[in-house]
Tab-separated table of C-alpha atoms in Angstrom:
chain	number	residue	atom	x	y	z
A	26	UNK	CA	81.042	48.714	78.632
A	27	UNK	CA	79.974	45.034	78.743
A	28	UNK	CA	77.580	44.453	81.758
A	29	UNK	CA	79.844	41.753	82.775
A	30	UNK	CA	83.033	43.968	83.474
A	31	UNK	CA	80.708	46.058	85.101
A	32	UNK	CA	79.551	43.615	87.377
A	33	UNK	CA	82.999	42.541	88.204
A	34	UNK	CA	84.117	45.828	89.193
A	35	UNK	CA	81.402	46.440	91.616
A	36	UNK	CA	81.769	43.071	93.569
A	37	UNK	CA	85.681	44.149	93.312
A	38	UNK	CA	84.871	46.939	95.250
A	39	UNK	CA	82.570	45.219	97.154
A	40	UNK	CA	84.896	42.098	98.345
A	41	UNK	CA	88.031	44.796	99.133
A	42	UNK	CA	85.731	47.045	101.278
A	43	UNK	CA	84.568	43.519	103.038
A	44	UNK	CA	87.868	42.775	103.693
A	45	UNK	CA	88.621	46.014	105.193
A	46	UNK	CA	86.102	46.369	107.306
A	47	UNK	CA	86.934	42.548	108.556
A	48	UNK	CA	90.104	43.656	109.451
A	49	UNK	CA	88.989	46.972	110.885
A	50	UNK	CA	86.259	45.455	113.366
A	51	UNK	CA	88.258	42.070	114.594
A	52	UNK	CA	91.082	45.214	115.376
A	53	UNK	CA	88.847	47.364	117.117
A	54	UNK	CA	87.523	44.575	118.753
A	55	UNK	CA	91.034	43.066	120.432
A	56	UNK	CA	91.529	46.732	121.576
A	57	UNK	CA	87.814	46.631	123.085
A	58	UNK	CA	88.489	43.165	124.883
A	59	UNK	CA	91.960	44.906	126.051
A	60	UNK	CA	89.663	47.688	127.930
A	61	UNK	CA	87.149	46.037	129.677
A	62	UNK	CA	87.389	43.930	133.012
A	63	UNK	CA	87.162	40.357	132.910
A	64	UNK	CA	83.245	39.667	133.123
A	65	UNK	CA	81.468	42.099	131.151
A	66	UNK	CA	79.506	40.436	128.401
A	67	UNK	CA	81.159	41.542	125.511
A	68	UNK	CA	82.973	38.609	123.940
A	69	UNK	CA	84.298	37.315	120.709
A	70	UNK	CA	80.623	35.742	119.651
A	71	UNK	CA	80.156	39.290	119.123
A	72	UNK	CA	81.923	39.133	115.557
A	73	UNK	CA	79.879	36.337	114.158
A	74	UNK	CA	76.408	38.243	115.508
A	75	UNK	CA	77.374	40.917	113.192
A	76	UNK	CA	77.628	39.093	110.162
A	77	UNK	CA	74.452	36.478	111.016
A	78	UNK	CA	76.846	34.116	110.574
A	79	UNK	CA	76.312	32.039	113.486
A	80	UNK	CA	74.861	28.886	111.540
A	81	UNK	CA	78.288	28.409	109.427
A	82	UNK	CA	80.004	28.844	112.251
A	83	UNK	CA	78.734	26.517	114.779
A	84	UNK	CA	78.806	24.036	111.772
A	85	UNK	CA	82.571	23.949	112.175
A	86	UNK	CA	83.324	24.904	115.863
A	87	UNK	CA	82.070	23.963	119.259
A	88	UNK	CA	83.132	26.786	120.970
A	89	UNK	CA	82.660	30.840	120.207
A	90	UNK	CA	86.225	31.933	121.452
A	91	UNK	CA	89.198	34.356	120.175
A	92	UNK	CA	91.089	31.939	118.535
A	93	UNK	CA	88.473	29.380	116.520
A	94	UNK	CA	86.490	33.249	115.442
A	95	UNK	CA	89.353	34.699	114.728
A	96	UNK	CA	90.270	31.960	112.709
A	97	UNK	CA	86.591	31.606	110.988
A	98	UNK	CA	86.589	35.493	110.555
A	99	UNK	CA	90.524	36.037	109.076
A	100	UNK	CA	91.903	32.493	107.507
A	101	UNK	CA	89.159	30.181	106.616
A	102	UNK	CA	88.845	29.235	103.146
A	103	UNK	CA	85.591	27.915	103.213
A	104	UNK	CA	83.944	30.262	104.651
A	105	UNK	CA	82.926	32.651	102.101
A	106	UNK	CA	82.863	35.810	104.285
A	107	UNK	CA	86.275	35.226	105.788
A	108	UNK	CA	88.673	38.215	105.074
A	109	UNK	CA	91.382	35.447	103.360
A	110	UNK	CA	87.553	34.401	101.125
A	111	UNK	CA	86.428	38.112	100.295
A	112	UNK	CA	90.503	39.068	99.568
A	113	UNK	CA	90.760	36.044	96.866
A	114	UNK	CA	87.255	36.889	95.216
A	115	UNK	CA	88.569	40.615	94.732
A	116	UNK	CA	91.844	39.385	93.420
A	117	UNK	CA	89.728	37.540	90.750
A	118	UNK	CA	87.217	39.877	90.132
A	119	UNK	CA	90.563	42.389	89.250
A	120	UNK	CA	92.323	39.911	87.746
A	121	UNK	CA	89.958	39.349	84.621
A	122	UNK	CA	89.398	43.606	84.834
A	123	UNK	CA	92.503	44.536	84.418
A	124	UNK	CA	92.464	46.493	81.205
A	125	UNK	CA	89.956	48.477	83.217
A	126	UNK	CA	92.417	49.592	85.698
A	127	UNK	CA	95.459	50.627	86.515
A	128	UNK	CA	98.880	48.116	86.904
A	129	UNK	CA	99.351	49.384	90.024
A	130	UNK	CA	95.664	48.656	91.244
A	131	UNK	CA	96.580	44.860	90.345
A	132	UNK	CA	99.531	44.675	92.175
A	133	UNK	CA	98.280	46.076	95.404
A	134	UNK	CA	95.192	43.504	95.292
A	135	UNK	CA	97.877	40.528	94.279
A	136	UNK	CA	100.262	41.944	96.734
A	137	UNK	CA	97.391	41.896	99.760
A	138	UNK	CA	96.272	38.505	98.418
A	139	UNK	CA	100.379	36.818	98.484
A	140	UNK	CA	100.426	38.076	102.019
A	141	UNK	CA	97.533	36.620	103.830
A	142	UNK	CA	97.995	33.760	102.010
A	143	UNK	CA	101.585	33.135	102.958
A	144	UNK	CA	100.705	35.005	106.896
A	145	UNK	CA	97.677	32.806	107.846
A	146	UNK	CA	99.072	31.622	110.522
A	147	UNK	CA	99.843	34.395	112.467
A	148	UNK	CA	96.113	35.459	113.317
A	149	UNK	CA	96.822	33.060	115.881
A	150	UNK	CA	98.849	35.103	118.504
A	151	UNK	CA	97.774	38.356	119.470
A	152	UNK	CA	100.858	40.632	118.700
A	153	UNK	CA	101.416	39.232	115.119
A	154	UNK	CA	97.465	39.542	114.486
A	155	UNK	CA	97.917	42.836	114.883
A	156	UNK	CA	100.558	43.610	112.528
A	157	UNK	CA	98.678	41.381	109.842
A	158	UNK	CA	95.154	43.603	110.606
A	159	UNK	CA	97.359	46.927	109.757
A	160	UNK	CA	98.507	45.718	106.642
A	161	UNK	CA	95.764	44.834	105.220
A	162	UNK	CA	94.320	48.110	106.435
A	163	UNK	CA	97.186	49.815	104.888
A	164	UNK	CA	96.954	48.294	101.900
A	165	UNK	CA	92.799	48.614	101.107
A	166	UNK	CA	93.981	52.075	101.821
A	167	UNK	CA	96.503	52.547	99.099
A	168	UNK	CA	94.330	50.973	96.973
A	169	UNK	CA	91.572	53.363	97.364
A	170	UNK	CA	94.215	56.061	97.126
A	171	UNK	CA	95.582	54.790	93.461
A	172	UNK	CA	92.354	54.117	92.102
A	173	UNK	CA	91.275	57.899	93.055
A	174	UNK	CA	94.555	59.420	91.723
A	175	UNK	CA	95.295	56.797	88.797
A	176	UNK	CA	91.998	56.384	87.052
A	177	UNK	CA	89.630	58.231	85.035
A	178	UNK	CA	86.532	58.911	87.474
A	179	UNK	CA	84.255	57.389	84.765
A	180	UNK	CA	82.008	54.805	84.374
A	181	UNK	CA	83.852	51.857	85.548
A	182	UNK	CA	84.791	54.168	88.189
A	183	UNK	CA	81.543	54.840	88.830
A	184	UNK	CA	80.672	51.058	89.161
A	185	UNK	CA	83.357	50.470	91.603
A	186	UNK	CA	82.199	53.618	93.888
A	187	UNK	CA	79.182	52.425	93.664
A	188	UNK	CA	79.664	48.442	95.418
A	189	UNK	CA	82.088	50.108	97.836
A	190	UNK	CA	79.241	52.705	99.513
A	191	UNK	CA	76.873	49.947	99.222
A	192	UNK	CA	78.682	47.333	101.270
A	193	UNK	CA	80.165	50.174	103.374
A	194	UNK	CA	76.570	51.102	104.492
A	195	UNK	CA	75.826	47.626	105.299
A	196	UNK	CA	78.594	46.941	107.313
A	197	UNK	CA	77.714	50.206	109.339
A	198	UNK	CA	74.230	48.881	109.964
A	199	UNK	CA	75.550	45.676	111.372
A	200	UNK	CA	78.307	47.642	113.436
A	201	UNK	CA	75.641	49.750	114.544
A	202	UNK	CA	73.196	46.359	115.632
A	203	UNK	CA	76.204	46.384	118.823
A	204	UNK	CA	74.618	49.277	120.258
A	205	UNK	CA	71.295	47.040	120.721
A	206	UNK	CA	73.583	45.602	123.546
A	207	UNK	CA	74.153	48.679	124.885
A	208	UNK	CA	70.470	49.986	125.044
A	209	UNK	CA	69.327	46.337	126.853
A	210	UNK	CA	67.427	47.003	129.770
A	211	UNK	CA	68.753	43.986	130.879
A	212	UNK	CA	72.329	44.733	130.614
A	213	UNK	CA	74.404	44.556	133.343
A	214	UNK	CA	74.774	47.514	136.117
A	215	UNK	CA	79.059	46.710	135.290
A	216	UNK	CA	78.029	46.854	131.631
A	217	UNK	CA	76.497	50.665	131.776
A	218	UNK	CA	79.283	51.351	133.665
A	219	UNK	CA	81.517	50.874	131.095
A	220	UNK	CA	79.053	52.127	128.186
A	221	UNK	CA	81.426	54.908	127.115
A	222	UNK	CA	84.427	53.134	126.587
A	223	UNK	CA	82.152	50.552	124.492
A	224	UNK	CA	80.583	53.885	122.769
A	225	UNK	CA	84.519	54.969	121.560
A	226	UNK	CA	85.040	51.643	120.391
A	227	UNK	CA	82.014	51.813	117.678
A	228	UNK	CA	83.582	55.396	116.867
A	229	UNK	CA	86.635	53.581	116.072
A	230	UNK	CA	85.497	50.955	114.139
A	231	UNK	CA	84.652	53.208	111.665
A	232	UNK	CA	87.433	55.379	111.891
A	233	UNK	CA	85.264	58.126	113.326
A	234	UNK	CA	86.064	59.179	116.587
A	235	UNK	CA	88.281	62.168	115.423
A	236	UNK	CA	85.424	63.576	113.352
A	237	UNK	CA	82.587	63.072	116.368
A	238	UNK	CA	84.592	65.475	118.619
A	239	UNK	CA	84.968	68.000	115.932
A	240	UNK	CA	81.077	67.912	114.731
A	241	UNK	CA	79.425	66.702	118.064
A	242	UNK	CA	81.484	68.975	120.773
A	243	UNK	CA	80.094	66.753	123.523
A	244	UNK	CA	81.185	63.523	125.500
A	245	UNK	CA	80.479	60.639	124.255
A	246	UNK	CA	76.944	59.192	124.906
A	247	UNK	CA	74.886	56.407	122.795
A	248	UNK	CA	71.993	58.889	121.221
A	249	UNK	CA	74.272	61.298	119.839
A	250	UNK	CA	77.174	58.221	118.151
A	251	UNK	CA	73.316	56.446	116.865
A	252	UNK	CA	72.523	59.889	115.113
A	253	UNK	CA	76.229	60.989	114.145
A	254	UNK	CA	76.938	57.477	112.413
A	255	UNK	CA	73.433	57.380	110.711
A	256	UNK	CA	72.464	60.702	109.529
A	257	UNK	CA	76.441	62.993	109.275
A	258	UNK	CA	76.188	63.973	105.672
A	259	UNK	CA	80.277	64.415	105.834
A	260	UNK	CA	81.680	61.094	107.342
A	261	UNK	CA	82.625	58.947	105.035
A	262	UNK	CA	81.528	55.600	106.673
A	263	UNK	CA	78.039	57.448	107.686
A	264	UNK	CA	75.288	55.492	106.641
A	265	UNK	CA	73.682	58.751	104.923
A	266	UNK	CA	76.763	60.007	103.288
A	267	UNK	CA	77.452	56.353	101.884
A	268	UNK	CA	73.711	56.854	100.401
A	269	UNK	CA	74.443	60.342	98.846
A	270	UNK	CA	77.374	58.925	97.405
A	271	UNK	CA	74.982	55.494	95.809
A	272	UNK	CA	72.807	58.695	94.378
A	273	UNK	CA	75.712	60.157	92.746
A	274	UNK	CA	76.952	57.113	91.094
A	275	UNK	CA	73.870	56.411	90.105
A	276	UNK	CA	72.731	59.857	88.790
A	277	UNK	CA	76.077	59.262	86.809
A	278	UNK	CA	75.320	55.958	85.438
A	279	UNK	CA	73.366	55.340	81.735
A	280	UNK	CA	69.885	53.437	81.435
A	281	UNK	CA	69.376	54.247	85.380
A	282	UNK	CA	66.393	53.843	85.064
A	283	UNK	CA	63.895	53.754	88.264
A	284	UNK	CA	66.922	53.732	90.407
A	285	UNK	CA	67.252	57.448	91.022
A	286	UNK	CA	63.865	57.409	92.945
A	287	UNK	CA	64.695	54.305	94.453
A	288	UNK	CA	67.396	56.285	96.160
A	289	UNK	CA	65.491	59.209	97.203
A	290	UNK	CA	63.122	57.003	99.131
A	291	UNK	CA	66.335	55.101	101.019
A	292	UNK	CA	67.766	58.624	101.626
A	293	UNK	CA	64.372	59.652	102.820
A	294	UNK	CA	63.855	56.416	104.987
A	295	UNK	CA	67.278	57.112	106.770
A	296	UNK	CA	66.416	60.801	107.685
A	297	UNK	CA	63.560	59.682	109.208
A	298	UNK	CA	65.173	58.228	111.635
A	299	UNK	CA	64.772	58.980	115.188
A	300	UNK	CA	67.441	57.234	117.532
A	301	UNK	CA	66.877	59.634	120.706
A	302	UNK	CA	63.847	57.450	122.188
A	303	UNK	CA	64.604	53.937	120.656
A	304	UNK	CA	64.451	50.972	122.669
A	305	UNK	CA	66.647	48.112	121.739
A	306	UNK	CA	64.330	46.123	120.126
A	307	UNK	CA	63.375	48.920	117.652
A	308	UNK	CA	66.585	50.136	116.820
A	309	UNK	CA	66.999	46.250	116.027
A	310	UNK	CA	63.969	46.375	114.109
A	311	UNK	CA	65.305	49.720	111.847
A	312	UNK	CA	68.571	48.687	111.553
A	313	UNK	CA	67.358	44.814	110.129
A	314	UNK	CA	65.090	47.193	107.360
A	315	UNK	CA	67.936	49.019	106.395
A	316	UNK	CA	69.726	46.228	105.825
A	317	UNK	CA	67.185	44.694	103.945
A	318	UNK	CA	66.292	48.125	101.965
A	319	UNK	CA	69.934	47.888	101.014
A	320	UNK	CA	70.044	44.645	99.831
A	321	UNK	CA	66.713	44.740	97.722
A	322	UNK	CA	68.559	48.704	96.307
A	323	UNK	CA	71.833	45.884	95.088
A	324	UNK	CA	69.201	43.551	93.342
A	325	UNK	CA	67.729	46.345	91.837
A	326	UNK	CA	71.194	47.408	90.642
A	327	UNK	CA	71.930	43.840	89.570
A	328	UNK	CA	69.064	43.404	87.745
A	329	UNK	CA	68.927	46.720	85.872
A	330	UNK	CA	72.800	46.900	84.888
A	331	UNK	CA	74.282	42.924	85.286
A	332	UNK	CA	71.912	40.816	83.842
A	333	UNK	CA	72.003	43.294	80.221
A	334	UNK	CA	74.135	43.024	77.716
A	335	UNK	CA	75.535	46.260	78.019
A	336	UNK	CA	76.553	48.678	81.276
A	337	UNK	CA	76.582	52.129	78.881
């Protein structure tokens, strides 16, 4: 396997599970908006906080509301996280793969692609935004779903498992920097008054809050969401079961390397951590390592696998 179709596969996986979890968090966040009273500081400047992307954004717009961030965050082209950006670097990354993968995997990426392209507009009003966030949802689903069920769970495979837990850990770190808003001292008395409701909405941005009430048995409260989302080694979007699944792809994978240690010491790192006494500025300060432990683990993977002549 050429280390160049390797390389496409995993930023594939990586740019699809972007887009998803675009979709997934401007969704979660309308509903949010839709719960709380007028006043509480929790607006739409929210979204670009999570993906530091402030600077490019206040290069193009004066003002941090719904519809110039939804905008930045769903339909802009030159933004290179936008969902419409991340969508049309998959479809590329798939289109020169494809005799990797399965038809069917092409036509649900070209499919996705065709319809934000020809549906930009209607991220602008509220109702049609949110039948435009489902089907992309739906359709990063099905995609996961053919890939499992179509293709051979081998190397390439592997590759592609391997970008999606990476970027899905990283986006839960960033989800997770919101609850540094709700462990302020300074926030408002109206804001702890409606922490729970903010609580269920980071449960729901990662499609957990099903699972919490079956593991955790309790009502909702920050320390126990912090600890559920970081360390459950059976939720999917967990940042520690994203982890065990980067040890098993990697375990998996040829001329691995240092790698395999390199994980234990991320898994070890995340275990470690304590969320039950954290102020906000160090659960800030843990969650910005992660993110950075993560992002030196994908050079390390780029180095060792991308920049060789061969993947296997």
């Amino acid at each position: 396997m050429l280390s160049r179709s390797a390389e496409r596969l995993y930023w594939l996986a990586r740019y699809l599970e972007r887009t998803e979890n675009i979709a997934r968090l401007v969704s979660v966040h309308m509903n949010l908006l839709m719960d709380l009273p007028n006043g509480v500081e929790m607006g739409w400047q929210q979204l670009i906080r999570i993906n530091t992307s402030e600077p490019q954004f206040y290069e193009k717009y004066n003002a941090a509301n719904e519809h110039n961030i939804t905008r930045f965050l769903l339909s802009d082209e030159t933004y290179p996280g936008s969902l419409f950006s991340s969508l049309s670097a998959a479809r590329e990354n798939i289109r020169t793969s494809r005799d990797l993968l399965p038809d069917e995997a092409w036509e649900q990426v070209n499919e996705m692609y065709l319809y934000v392209k020809n549906n930009r507009d209607s991220v602008y009003n509220r109702s049609n935004r949110v039948v435009f966030l489902n089907e992309i949802l739906k359709g990063c689903q099905r995609f996961t779903g053919l890939l499992s069920g179509y293709m051979s769970h081998n190397h390439p495979y592997r590759f592609i498992r391997l970008g999606k837990n990476i970027e899905r850990a990283d986006m839960t770190s960033r989800i997770l920097d919101l609850a540094s808003l709700l462990l302020a001292d300074s926030r408002s008395d109206e804001m702890r008054q409606y922490e729970t409701i903010l609580w269920v909405n980071i449960l729901k941005a990662l499609n957990a809050q099903l699972m919490y009430r079956q593991h955790v048995r309790s009502s909702v409260n920050g320390d126990d969401v912090l600890n559920f989302l970081l360390l459950n080694a059976n939720l999917p979007r967990s940042v520690s079961c994203c982890i065990a699944e980067i040890a098993g792809c990697i375990n998996a994978l040829p001329n691995n390397d240092a790698l395999p240690e390199e994980v234990v010491k991320l898994e070890a790192y995340v275990q470690a951590i304590d969320t039950r006494h954290t102020t906000q500025a160090q659960l800030r300060g843990i969650l910005d390592d992660l993110q950075n432990k993560l992002g030196e683990l994908h050079d390390r993977v780029s180095n060792n696998w991308f920049k060789q002549g061969i993947a296997e």
